[in-house]
Coordinates of C-alpha atoms in Angstrom, one line a residue:
W1 CA 8.8 -40.1 20.9
K2 CA 8.7 -40.6 17.2
N3 CA 6.4 -43.7 17.5
Y4 CA 4.0 -41.8 19.8
L5 CA 1.1 -39.6 18.8
G6 CA -1.3 -38.1 21.4
W7 CA -3.3 -35.2 22.4
L8 CA -5.0 -33.8 25.4
S9 CA -8.1 -31.6 25.3
Y10 CA -10.0 -29.8 28.0
T11 CA -13.3 -28.0 27.7
W12 CA -15.1 -25.8 30.2
S13 CA -18.6 -24.7 29.5
K14 CA -21.7 -23.5 31.2
A15 CA -25.2 -23.6 29.6
N16 CA -28.2 -22.0 31.2
Q17 CA -31.7 -21.4 29.9
R18 CA -34.4 -18.9 30.9
Y19 CA -38.1 -18.8 30.3
A20 CA -40.5 -16.2 31.7
Q21 CA -43.1 -18.9 32.4
L22 CA -40.7 -21.2 34.4
N23 CA -38.6 -20.8 37.5
Q24 CA -39.9 -17.3 38.2
G25 CA -38.1 -16.1 35.1
R26 CA -34.6 -17.0 36.5
D27 CA -31.8 -18.9 34.9
F28 CA -31.6 -22.7 35.4
P29 CA -29.1 -25.3 34.0
A30 CA -29.8 -26.4 30.5
E31 CA -30.0 -30.2 29.8
D32 CA -26.6 -30.1 28.0
D33 CA -24.8 -28.2 30.7
R34 CA -21.6 -30.2 31.1
R35 CA -19.0 -28.1 32.9
H36 CA -15.9 -30.1 32.4
Q37 CA -14.7 -32.5 29.7
L38 CA -11.2 -34.0 29.5
K39 CA -10.0 -36.3 26.7
W40 CA -6.6 -37.9 26.4
I41 CA -6.0 -39.8 23.1
N42 CA -2.9 -41.9 22.5
T43 CA -1.4 -44.0 19.8
L44 CA 1.9 -45.9 19.9
S45 CA 3.2 -47.6 16.8
F46 CA 5.6 -50.5 16.4
G47 CA 6.2 -51.2 12.7
R48 CA 2.8 -52.3 11.3
F49 CA 1.2 -52.6 14.8
Y50 CA -0.6 -49.6 16.4
F51 CA -1.7 -49.7 20.0
N52 CA -4.2 -47.0 21.0
W53 CA -5.9 -46.0 24.2
S54 CA -8.1 -43.1 25.3
L55 CA -9.3 -41.7 28.6
I56 CA -12.5 -39.7 28.7
Y57 CA -13.9 -37.8 31.7
A58 CA -16.9 -35.4 31.7
S59 CA -18.7 -33.9 34.7
G60 CA -22.3 -35.0 35.2
K61 CA -25.2 -33.4 33.3
P62 CA -28.1 -31.8 35.2
Y63 CA -31.6 -33.2 35.4
L64 CA -34.8 -32.2 37.0
D65 CA -35.6 -34.5 39.9
Y66 CA -39.3 -34.5 40.0
R67 CA -39.2 -36.3 43.4
M68 CA -37.9 -33.0 44.8
L69 CA -40.8 -30.9 43.5
R70 CA -43.6 -29.8 45.8
I71 CA -46.4 -28.8 43.5
S72 CA -49.5 -27.2 45.1
S73 CA -51.0 -25.6 42.0
I74 CA -50.7 -25.7 38.3
E75 CA -48.7 -22.5 38.2
R76 CA -45.4 -23.4 36.5
N77 CA -43.9 -20.0 37.2
R78 CA -43.8 -20.7 41.0
I79 CA -41.8 -23.9 40.8
D80 CA -38.2 -23.5 41.9
L81 CA -36.2 -25.5 39.4
N82 CA -32.8 -24.7 40.9
R83 CA -33.8 -26.4 44.1
S84 CA -35.0 -29.5 42.2
T85 CA -32.0 -29.8 39.9
R86 CA -29.6 -32.7 40.5
Y87 CA -26.5 -33.8 38.6
L88 CA -25.7 -37.2 37.1
E89 CA -22.5 -39.0 38.1
P90 CA -19.5 -38.0 36.0
Y91 CA -18.9 -39.8 32.7
R92 CA -15.7 -42.0 32.7
R93 CA -14.5 -44.3 30.0
V94 CA -11.2 -46.0 29.0
D95 CA -10.9 -47.5 25.5
V96 CA -8.0 -49.6 24.1
G97 CA -7.3 -51.1 20.8
L98 CA -4.7 -52.9 18.7
S99 CA -4.4 -52.6 14.9
Y100 CA -2.2 -54.3 12.2
K101 CA -1.8 -52.6 8.8
Q102 CA -0.7 -54.6 5.8
P103 CA 0.0 -52.8 2.5
W104 CA -0.9 -54.8 -0.7
R105 CA -0.3 -53.4 -4.1
K106 CA -1.9 -50.0 -4.2
S107 CA -4.1 -50.7 -1.2
Q108 CA -3.9 -51.4 2.5
F109 CA -5.6 -53.9 4.8
T110 CA -6.2 -53.1 8.5
A111 CA -7.3 -55.6 11.1
S112 CA -8.3 -54.1 14.5
V113 CA -9.4 -55.4 17.9
S114 CA -10.8 -52.8 20.3
I115 CA -12.5 -52.7 23.7
Y116 CA -14.7 -49.7 24.5
N117 CA -15.4 -49.0 28.1
L118 CA -12.6 -51.3 29.3
F119 CA -13.6 -51.2 33.0
D120 CA -17.4 -51.4 32.3
Q121 CA -18.1 -48.1 34.0
T122 CA -21.8 -47.4 34.2
N123 CA -22.3 -44.1 32.5
V124 CA -25.8 -42.6 32.7
K125 CA -27.0 -40.7 29.6
Y126 CA -30.1 -39.3 31.4
N127 CA -32.7 -39.9 34.0
Q128 CA -36.2 -39.9 32.6
F129 CA -39.0 -39.0 35.1
I130 CA -42.8 -38.8 34.6
Y131 CA -44.7 -36.8 37.2
G132 CA -48.3 -38.0 37.8
V133 CA -51.2 -36.7 39.8
T134 CA -54.0 -38.9 41.1
D135 CA -57.6 -38.4 40.1
S136 CA -58.1 -35.9 42.8
G137 CA -55.8 -33.4 41.0
F138 CA -53.1 -31.1 42.5
K139 CA -53.2 -31.1 46.2
D140 CA -51.1 -29.6 49.0
N141 CA -50.4 -33.1 50.1
F142 CA -47.5 -34.5 48.0
S143 CA -48.5 -38.1 48.7
E144 CA -51.4 -37.7 46.3
S145 CA -48.9 -37.5 43.4
Y146 CA -46.3 -40.0 42.2
V147 CA -43.1 -40.1 40.2
A148 CA -42.2 -43.0 37.8
G149 CA -38.9 -43.1 35.9
Q150 CA -35.9 -44.9 34.5
T151 CA -32.2 -44.4 34.0
I152 CA -30.8 -44.7 30.5
T153 CA -27.2 -45.8 30.4
L154 CA -24.6 -45.5 27.6
L155 CA -22.0 -48.0 26.1
P156 CA -21.2 -50.9 28.5
F157 CA -18.0 -53.0 28.1
T158 CA -18.0 -53.6 24.3
P159 CA -15.4 -55.6 22.4
S160 CA -15.1 -54.9 18.7
I161 CA -13.3 -56.6 15.7
S162 CA -12.9 -54.8 12.4
L163 CA -11.4 -55.4 9.0
K164 CA -10.8 -52.5 6.6
W165 CA -9.6 -52.4 3.0
Q166 CA -8.5 -49.1 1.6
Y167 CA -7.9 -48.9 -2.1

């Protein structure tokens, strides 16, 4: 075990927000509400070589799915945000890397090769929606309105090479 260094961390959290003008004054999940996060970081050394790998898991963040809203008036207080809140898929990532450290005089050179998101897991940062209403304004008929949106993703499979000189 003398060549191994690692740590495991777990975080549980809950973040709500409340505004008198929204959701009938009741709590609803905040944008950064991420209930579970688990990180396992590892390094194994063999002489001047260092192999590292990390596993990261985080439960999905909430977002307001405008497609679920049924707006019949402009009164924001009457909208039930809890019914329209959905959660993104969990965030999953595996990273690996190999480094070589070479001392030289009173300095050190390090050459590294890494791969972030080894399995090319699609991790969604957020869903962005825009709710629109036709020229006829708000109606009881939901077909008179529309939703446009896009999904923003995070780091795909990413190889990396680095050289570092510490002096």
